[in-house]
Coordinates of C-alpha atoms and ligand atoms in Angstrom, one line a residue:
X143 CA -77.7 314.3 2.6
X144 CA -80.3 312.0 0.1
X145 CA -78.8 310.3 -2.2
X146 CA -80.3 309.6 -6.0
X147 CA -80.2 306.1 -6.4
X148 CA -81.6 304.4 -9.5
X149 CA -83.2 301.2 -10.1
X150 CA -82.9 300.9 -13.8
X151 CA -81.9 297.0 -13.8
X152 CA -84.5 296.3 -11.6
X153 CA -87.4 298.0 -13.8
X154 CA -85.7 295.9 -16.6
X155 CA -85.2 293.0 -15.7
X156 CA -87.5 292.2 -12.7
X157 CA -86.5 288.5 -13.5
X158 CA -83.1 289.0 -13.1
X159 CA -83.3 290.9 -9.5
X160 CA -84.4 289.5 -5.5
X161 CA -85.4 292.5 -3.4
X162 CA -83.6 292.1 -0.3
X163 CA -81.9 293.9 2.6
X164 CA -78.3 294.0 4.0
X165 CA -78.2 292.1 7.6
X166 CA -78.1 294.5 10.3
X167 CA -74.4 295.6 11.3
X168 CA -74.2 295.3 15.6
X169 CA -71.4 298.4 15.3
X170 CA -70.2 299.8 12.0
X171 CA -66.6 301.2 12.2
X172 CA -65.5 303.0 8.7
X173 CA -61.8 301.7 8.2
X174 CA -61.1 303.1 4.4
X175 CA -62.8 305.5 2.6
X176 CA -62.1 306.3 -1.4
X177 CA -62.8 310.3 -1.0
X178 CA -61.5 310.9 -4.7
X179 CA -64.2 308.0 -6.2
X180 CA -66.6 309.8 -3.3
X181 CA -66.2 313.4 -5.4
X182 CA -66.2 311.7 -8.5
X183 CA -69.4 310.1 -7.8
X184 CA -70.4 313.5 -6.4
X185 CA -70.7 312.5 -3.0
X186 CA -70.3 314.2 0.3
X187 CA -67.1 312.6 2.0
X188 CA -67.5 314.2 5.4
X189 CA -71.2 312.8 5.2
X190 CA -70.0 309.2 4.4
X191 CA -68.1 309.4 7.5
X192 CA -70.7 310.3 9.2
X193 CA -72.6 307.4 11.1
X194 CA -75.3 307.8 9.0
X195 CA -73.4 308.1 6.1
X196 CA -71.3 304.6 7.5
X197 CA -74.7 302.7 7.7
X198 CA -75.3 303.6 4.1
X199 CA -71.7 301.9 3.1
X200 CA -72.7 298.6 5.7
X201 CA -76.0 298.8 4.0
X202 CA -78.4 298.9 6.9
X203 CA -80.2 302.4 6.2
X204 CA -80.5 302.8 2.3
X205 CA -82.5 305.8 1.4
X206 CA -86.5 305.4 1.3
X207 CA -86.9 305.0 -2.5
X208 CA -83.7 303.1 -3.0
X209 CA -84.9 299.2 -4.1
X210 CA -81.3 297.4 -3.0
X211 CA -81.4 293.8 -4.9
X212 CA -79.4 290.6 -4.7
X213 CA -78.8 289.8 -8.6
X214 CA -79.3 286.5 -10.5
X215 CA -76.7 284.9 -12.4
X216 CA -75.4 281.6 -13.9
X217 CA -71.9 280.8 -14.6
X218 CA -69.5 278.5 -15.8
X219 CA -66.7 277.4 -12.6
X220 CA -64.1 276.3 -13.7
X221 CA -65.9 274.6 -17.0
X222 CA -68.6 272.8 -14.7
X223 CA -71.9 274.9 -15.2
X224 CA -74.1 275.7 -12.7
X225 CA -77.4 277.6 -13.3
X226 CA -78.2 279.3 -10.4
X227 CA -75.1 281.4 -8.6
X228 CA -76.0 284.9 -7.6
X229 CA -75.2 287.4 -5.5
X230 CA -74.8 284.9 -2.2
X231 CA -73.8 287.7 -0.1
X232 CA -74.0 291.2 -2.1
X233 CA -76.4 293.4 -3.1
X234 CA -76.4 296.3 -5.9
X235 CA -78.1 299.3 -4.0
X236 CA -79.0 301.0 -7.1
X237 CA -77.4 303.7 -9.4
X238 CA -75.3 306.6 -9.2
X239 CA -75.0 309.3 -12.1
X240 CA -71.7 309.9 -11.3
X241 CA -69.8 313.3 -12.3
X242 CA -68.8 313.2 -15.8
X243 CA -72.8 311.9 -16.7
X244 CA -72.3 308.1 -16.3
X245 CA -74.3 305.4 -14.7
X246 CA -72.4 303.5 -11.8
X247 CA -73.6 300.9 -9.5
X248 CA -73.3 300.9 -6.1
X249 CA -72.6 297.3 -4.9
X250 CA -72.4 295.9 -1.3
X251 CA -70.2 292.7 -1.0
X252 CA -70.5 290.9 2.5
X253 CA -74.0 292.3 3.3
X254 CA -75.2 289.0 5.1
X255 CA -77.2 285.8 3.0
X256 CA -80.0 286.3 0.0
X257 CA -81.5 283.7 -1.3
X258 CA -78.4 282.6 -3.5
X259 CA -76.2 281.8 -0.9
X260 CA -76.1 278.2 -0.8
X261 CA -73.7 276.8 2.2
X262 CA -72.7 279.9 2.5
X263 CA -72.5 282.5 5.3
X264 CA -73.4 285.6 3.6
X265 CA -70.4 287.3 5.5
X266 CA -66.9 288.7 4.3
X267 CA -63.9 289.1 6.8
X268 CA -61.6 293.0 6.7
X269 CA -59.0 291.4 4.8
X270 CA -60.5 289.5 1.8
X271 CA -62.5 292.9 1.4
X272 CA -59.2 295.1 1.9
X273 CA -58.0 293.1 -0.7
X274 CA -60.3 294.1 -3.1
X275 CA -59.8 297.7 -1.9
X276 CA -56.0 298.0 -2.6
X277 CA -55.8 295.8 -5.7
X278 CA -58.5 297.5 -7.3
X279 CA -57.1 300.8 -6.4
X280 CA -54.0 299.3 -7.9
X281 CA -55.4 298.5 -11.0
X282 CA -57.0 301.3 -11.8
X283 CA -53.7 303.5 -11.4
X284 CA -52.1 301.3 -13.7
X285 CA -54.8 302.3 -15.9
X286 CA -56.4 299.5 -16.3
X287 CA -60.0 299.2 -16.3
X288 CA -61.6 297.7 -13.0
X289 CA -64.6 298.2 -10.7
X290 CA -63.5 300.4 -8.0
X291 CA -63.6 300.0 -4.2
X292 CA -65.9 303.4 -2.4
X293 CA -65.1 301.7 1.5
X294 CA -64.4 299.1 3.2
X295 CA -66.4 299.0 6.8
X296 CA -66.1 297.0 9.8
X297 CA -69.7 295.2 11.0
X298 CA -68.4 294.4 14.5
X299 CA -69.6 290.7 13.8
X300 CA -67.4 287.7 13.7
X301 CA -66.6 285.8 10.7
X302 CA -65.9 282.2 11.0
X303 CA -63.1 280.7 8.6
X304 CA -60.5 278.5 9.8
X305 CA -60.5 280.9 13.1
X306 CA -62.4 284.1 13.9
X307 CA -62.2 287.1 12.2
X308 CA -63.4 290.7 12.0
X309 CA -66.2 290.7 9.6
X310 CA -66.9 293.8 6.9
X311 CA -68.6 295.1 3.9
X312 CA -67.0 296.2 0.4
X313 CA -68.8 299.1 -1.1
X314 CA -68.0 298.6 -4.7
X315 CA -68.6 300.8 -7.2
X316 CA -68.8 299.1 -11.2
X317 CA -69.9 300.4 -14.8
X318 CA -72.4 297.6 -13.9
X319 CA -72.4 294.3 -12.4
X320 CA -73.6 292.5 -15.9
X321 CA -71.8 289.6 -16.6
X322 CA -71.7 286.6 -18.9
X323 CA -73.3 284.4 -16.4
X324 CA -75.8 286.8 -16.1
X325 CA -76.4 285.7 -20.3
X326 CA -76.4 282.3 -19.2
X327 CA -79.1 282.9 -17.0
X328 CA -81.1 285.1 -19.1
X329 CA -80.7 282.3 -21.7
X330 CA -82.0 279.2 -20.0
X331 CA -85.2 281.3 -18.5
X332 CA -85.7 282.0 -22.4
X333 CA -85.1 278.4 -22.9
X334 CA -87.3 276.9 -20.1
X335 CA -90.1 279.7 -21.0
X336 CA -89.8 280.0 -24.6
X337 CA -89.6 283.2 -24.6
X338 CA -86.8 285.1 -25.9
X339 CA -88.2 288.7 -24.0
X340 CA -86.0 288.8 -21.2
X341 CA -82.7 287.7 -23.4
X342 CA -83.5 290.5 -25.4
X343 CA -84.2 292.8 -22.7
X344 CA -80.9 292.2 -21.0
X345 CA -78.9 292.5 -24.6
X346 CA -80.6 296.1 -24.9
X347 CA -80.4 296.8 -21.2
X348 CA -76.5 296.0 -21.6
X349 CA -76.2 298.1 -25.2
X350 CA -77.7 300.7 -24.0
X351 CA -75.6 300.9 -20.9
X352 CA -71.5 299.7 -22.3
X353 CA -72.0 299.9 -26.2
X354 CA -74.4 302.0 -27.2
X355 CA -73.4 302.5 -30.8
X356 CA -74.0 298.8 -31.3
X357 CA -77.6 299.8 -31.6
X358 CA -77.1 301.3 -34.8
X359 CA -75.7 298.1 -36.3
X360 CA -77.0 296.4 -38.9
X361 CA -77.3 293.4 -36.3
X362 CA -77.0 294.9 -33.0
X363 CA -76.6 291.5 -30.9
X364 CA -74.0 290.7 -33.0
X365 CA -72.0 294.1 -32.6
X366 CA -73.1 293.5 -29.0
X367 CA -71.1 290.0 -28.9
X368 CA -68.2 291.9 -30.8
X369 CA -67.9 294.6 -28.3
X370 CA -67.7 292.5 -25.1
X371 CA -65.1 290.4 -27.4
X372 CA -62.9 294.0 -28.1
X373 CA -62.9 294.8 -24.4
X374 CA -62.2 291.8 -23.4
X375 CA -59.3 291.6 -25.6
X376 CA -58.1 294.3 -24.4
X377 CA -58.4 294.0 -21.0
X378 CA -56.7 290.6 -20.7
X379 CA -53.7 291.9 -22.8
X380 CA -53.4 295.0 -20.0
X381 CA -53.2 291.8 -17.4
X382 CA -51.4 289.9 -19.1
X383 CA -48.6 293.1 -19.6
X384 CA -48.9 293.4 -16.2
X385 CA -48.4 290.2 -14.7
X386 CA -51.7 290.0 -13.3
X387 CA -53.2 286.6 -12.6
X388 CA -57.0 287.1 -11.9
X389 CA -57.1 283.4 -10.9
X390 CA -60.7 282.8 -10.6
X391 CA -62.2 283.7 -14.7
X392 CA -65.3 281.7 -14.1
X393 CA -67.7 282.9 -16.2
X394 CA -69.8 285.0 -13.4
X395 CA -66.1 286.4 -12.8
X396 CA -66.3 288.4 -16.5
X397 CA -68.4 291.4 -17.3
X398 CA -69.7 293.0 -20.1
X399 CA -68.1 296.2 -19.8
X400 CA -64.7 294.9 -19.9
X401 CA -64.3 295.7 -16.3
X402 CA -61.8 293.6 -14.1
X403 CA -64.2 292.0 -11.1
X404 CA -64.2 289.7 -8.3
X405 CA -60.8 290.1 -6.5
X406 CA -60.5 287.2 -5.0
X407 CA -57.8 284.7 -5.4
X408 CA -56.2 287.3 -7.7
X409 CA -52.0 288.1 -7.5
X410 CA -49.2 289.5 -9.1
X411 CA -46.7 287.1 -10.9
X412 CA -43.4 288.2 -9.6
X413 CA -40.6 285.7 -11.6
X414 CA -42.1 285.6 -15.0
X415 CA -43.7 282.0 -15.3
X416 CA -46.5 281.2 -17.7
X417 CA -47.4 278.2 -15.1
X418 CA -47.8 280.5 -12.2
X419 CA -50.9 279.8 -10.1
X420 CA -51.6 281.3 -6.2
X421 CA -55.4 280.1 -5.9
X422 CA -55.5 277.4 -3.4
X423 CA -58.4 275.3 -5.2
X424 CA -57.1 275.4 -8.9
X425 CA -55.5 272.5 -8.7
X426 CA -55.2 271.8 -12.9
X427 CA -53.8 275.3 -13.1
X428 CA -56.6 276.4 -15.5
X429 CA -56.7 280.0 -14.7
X430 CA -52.8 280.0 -14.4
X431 CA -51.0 282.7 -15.6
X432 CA -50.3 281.8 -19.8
X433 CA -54.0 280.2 -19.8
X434 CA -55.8 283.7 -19.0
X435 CA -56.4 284.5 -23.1
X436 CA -57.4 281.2 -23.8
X437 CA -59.9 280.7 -20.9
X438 CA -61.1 284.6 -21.8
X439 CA -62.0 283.3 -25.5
X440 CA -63.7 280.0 -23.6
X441 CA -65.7 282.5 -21.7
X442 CA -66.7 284.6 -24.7
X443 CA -67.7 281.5 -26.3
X444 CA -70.5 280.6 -23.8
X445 CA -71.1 284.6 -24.2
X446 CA -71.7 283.9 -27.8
X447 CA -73.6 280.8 -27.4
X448 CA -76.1 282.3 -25.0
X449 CA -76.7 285.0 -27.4
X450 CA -77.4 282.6 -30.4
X451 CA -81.0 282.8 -29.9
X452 CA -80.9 286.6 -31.1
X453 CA -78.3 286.2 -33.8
X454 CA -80.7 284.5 -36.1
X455 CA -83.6 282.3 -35.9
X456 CA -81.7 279.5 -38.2
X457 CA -79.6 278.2 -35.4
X458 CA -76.7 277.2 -38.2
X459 CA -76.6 280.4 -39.3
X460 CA -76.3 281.8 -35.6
X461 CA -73.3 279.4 -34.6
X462 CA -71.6 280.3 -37.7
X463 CA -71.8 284.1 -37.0
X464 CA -71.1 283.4 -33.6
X465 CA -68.0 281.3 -34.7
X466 CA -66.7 284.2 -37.4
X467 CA -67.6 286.8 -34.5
X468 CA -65.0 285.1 -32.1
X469 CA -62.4 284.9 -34.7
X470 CA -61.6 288.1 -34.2
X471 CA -60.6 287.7 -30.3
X472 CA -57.1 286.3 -31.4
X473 CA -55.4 289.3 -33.9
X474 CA -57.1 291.6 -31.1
X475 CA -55.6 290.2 -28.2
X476 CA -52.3 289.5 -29.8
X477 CA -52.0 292.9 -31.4
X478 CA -52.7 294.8 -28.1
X479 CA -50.3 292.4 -26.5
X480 CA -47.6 293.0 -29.5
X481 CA -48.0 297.0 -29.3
X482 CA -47.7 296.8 -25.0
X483 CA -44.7 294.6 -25.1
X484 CA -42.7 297.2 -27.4
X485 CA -44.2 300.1 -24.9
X486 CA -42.7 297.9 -22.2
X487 CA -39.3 297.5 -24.2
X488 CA -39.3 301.2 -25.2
X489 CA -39.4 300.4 -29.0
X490 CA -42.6 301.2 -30.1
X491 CA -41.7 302.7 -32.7
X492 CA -39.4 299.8 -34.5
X493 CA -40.2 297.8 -37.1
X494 CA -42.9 295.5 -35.7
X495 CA -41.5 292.1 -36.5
X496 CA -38.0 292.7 -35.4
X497 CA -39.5 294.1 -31.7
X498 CA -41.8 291.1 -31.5
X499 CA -39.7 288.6 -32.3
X500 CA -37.4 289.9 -29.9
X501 CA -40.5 290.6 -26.7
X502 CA -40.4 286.3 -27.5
X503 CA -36.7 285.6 -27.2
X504 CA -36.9 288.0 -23.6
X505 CA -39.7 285.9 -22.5
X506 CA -38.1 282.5 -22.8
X507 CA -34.7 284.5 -21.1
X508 CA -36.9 285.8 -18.6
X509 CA -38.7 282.4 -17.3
X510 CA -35.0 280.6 -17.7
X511 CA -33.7 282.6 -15.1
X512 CA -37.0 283.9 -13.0
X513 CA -36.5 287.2 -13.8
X514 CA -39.1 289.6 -11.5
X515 CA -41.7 290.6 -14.5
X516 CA -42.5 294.0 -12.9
X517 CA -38.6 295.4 -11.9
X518 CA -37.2 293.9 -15.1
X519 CA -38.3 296.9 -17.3
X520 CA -37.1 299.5 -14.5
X521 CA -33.7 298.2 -14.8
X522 CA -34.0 297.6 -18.2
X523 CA -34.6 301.5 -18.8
X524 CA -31.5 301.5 -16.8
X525 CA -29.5 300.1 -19.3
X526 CA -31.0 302.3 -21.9
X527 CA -29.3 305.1 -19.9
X528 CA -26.2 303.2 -19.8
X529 CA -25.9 301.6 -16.6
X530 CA -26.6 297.5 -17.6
X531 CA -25.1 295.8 -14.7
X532 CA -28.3 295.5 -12.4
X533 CA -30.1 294.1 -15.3
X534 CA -27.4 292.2 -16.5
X535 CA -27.1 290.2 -13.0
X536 CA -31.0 288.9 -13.2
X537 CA -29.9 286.3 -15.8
X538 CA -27.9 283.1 -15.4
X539 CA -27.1 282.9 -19.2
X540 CA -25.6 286.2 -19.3
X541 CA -23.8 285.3 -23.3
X542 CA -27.2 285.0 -24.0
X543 CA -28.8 288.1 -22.6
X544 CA -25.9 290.0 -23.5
X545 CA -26.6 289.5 -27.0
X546 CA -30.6 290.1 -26.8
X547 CA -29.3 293.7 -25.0
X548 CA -27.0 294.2 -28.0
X549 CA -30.3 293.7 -30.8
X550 CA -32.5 295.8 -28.3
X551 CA -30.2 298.5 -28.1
X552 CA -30.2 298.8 -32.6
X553 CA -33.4 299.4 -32.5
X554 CA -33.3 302.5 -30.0
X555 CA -34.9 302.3 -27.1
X556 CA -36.1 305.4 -25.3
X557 CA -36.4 304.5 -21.4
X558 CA -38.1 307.7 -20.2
X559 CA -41.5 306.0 -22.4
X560 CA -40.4 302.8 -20.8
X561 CA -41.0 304.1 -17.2
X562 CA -43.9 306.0 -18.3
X563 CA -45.5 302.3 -18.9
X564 CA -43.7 300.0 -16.1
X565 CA -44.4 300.5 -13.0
X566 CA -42.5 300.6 -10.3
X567 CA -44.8 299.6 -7.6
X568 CA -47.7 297.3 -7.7
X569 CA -49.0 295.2 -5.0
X570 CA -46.9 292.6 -4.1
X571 CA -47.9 289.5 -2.5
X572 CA -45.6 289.6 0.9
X573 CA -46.7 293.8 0.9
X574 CA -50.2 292.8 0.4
X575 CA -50.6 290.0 3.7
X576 CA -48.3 292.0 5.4
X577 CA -50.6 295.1 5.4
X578 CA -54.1 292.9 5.8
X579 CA -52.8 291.2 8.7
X580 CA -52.5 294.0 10.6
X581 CA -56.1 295.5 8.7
X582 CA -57.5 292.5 10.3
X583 CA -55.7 293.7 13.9
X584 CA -56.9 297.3 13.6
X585 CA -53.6 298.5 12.3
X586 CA -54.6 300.7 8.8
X587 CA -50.8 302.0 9.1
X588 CA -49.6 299.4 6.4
X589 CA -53.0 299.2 4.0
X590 CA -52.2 302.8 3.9
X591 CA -48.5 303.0 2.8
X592 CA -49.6 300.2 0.3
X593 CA -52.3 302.3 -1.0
X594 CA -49.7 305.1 -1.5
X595 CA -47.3 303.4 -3.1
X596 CA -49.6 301.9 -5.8
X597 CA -51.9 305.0 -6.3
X598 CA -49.0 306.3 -8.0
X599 CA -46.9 303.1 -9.8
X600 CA -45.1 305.0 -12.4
X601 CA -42.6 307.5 -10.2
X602 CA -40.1 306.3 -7.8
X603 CA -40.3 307.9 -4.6
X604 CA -37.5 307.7 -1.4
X605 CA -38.2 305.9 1.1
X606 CA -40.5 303.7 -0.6
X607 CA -37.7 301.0 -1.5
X608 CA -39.2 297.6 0.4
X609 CA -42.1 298.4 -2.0
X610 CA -40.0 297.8 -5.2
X611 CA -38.4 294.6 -4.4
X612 CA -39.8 291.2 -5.0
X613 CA -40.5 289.0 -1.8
X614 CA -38.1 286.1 -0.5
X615 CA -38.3 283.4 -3.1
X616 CA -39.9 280.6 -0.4
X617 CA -42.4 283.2 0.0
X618 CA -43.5 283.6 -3.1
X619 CA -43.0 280.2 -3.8
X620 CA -45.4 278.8 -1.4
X621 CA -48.1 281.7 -1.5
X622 CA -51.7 281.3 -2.0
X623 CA -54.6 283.3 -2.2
X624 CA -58.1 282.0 -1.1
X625 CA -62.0 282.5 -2.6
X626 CA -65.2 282.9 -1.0
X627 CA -63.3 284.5 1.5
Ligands
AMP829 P1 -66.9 284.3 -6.5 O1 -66.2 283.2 -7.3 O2 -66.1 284.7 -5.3 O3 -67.2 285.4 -7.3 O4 -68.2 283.6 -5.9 C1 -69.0 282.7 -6.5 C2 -70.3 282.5 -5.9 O5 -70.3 282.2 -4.5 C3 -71.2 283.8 -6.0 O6 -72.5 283.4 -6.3 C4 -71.1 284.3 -4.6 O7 -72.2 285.2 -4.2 C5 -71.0 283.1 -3.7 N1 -70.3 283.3 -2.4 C6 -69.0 283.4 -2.2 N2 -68.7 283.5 -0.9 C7 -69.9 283.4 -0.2 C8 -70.3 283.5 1.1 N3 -69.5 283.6 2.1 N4 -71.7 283.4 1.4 C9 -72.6 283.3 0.4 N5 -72.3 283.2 -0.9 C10 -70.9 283.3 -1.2
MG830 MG1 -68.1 286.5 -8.4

C-alpha cells in the first residue's frame, strides 16, 4: 500500500520546518493500533500491522515522496519565554486527506533527537506514550475535541529515566500541529528580519486550514485572532465541565484549532478542588485546576500580541483591537460553562439565573466535603429518579445539601439528559498507572479494559464497576504525573 502524504506546511512555511528523519527502531513491536481512526483516515489496518506498515508508525520507512519534518516553535513555559522549543523529539510526516475531505497530520512523538532537542534524549518510554493513547481516546469520546492517538509502537530500545524502560513512538494524528508558539516564532523571525512575509504566511496558512471563513472578513487576522479565542473558549469550558486538568498550558501546549495537545502531565480531578494540581514541577500551582481559563486568556494574549504586526500598522491601534478582541474570551467561556453546568444538573431548560446561582452554591458544597466531580452527577440523576441516599451520603453538611436538593428538584430536573452528559467512566488516575505499568511489562490486558471502558463513558455496563469508583484517598492525594516523559 502507498500512502498520499502531503507537505503543505512545509511548501509554506520552509522557515518554520527542519527536514529530518526518525532514528532507526532495532525491533518494532506494534502494541495498540486505532483501527476505527485507521478507516477514518482511510487507511488499511491489516497493512499497518504489517511490518512494513509498523515501520511506517516507528517512522523508519516513510514513503519516497513523503518530506517528514521536525517543526519550529517558540513558547511561553510557565510565563518564562523561550524562543527556540520545537519538536525535540517528533516529527510531522506529512498529511492525510482523511475520509470526510479534511486535512490531518500525521505526527511521530519519540522518533529520536532533531535539532531542537536540547538536553534532551529524543526518546519516549510505552507508558508516557500509552498515556497519550488512552486519554486522548478518552477525550474524544467525551466529545471533546483533541488530537487523536493512530498507535503506539515499541522501538526495542531502552529509555533511560530514573530506571530503564521500554522505549516507543506515538503516532498522533491532529487537525494540525500549529500552535501559539508557533506565532511566537513566526513573529520574532518578522521582528529580527523585518519582514512580516512569513507572519503572514502562517496566519493564511492557519485560515485557510481551521477558519476559513475568516478570510472573508473585513480584517481577516483579526477574525483569525477571534476564532482561536471562540475555540479556545470553548474548549477549556468542555475541560473544565469535565474535571480535566491539562497541567502543562504553556503556550507551545495550545493550538490554533482548538484542539486539546500534549498529554503529558495531564489528569482527572477526582474530589472537586479548584487548587488541584498532579504535575510534579508546577510547584506555584499555575496550571492548577481553577487557573486553566485564566492561563487560557494569558495564552491568547501572547496569541494576540504576536499577531499585532498584521492587525494594523499603527501599533496603538493594533493593541487596542487586540485588547477589545480578547474581551470577548470571558462572556464565551462563562456562557459555555453556564449552559454545561445546567446540562450536568439536568436543568437546562430553567431559568438561567436561578440554575447558575445554584451550579455555584453545589460547587462550594462540593469542595466542602470532596465530593468525586465525575460520580456526583450519576448519583445525582439518582436522586432525580427518587433514590437520594447515595448522593446524600457524599456530604458532611447534609442540612445544607438537603436544602440545595430541595431548590434543584423545583426546577425539574430530567436525569436521563443528565446521564446523556456525565459520564460514567473516564480515566482515572489509579486505572490509568495501573494499566501502563503493566503496558510497560508487556501486559496490554489492562490498557485494553481502560480503553473500553472510556470509549463508551456515557452507559454503565456490568462488570465494569472498579472503573466507576474514585481511587483510595492517599492515592489520589499523593499522585503526580510527570513531563518530558
Ligand atoms: P512538552 O511540554 O512536553 O510539550 O515539551 C516541551 C519541549 O521539550 C518541546 O520542545 C519538546 O520537543 C521537548 N522535549 C520534551 N521531551 C523531550 C525529550 N525526551 N527529548 C527531546 N526533547 C524533548
Ligand atoms: Mg508540547
Amino acid at each position: 500500500m502507498t500512502i498520499a502524504l502531503r507537505d503543505t506546511f512545509v511548501r509554506d512555511l520552509p522557515e518554520l520546518a527542519v527536514r529530518w528523519q526518525a532514528e532507526d527502531a532495532p525491533n518494532p513491536t506494534l502494541l495498540v493500533l486505532n483501527e476505527t481512526l485507521a478507516a477514518e483516515l482511510g487507511l488499511d489496518a491489516a497493512w499497518l500491522r504489517s511490518p512494513e506498515g509498523v515501520r511506517l508508525l516507528a517512522g523508519t520507512a516513510v514513503p519516497a515522496d513523503a518530506t517528514p519534518v521536525a517543526q519550529a516553535y517558540a513558547g511561553h513555559q510557565f510565563g518564562g519565554f523561550v524562543p527556540r522549543l520545537g519538536d525535540g523529539r517528533a516529527l510531522l510526516l506529512g498529511e492525510l486527506v482523511d475520509a470526510a475531505g479534511q486535512t490531518r497530520d500525521l505526527h511521530l512523538k519519540g522518533s529520536g533527537r532533531t535539532p531542537f532537542a536540547r538536553g534532551g534524549d529524543g526518546l519516549a518510554a510505552v507508558g508516557p506514550m500509552m498515556r497519550e493513547f488512552v486519554i486522548s481516546e478518552a477525550m474524544h469520546a467525551l466529545g471533546i475535541p483533541t488530537t487523536r492517538s493512530l498507535s503506539v509502537v515499541a522501538t526495542g530500545r531502552p529509555v533511560y529515566r530514573e530506571t530503564e524502560l521500554p522505549g516507543a513512538v506515538l503516532a498522533r494524528v491532529a487537525a494540525s500541529h500549529l500552535r501559539v508558539g508557533s506565532f511566537e516564532y513566526a513573529s520574532l523571525v518578522a521582528r529580527q528580519t523585518k519582514d512580516i512575509g512569513v507572519l503572514r504566511r502562517l496566519a493564511d496558512y492557519a485560515i485557510g486550514r481551521h477558519h476559513p471563513a475568516c478570510a472573508d472578513a473585513s480584517q481577516p487576522y483579526r477574525a483569525l485572532l477571534e476564532a482561536v479565542i471562540d475555540v479556545q473558549a470553548d474548549l477549556v469550558a468542555r475541560w473544565m465541565l469535565v474535571g480535566f486538568i491539562h497541567g502543562v498550558m504553556n503556550t507551545d501546549n495550545m493550538t490554533i484549532s482548538g484542539e486539546t495537545i500534549d498529554y503529558g502531565p495531564c489528569a482527572f480531578m477526582e474530589a472537586f478542588d479548584p487548587q488541584t494540581v498532579f504535575s510534579s514541577i508546577d510547584h506555584g500551582g499555575r496550571y492548577a485546576y481553577g487557573n486553566q481559563p485564566g492561563i487560557a486568556l494569558w495564552n491568547l494574549a501572547r496569541f494576540a500580541e504576536a499577531l499585532l504586526p498584521l492587525l494594523d500598522d499603527d501599533v496603538d491601534t493594533a493593541v487596542s483591537q487586540a485588547e477589545q478582541s480578547l474581551g470577548r474570551f470571558r462572556d464565551r467561556y462563562q456562557s459555555r460553562w453556564n449552559a454545561g453546568m445546567r446540562a450536568k444538573l439536568g436543568i437546562a431548560d430553567a431559568p438561567a439565573e436561578a440554575a447558575d446561582a445554584l451550579s455555584q452554591e453545589l460547587l462550594v458544597q462540593m469542595q466542602n466535603s470532596g465530593v468525586d466531580h465525575t460520580s456526583f452527577y450519576r448519583r445525582l440523576a439518582e436522586a432525580a429518579r427518587g433514590d437520594a441516599e447515595p448522593v446524600r451520603g457524599e456530604f458532611i453538611d447534609l442540612a445544607g445539601f438537603d436544602a440545595w436538593l430541595a431548590r434543584w428538584r423545583g426546577l425539574g430536573p430530567d436525569p436521563a439528559a443528565m446521564d446523556a452528559v456525565n459520564p460514567v467512566y473516564i480515566p482515572r488516575n489509579h486505572l490509568v498507572e495501573e494499566a501502563l505499568a503493566a503496558a510497560t511489562d508487556g501486559d496490554l490486558g489492562p490498557v485494553e479494559s481502560l480503553l473500553d471502558a472510556v470509549r463508551a463513558p456515557y452507559v454503565q455496563r456490568p462488570g465494569l464497576e472498579r472503573y466507576e469508583e474514585p481511587g483510595r484517598q492517599e492515592f489520589s492525594a499523593t499522585f503526580r504525573t510527570f513531563c518530558g516523559t
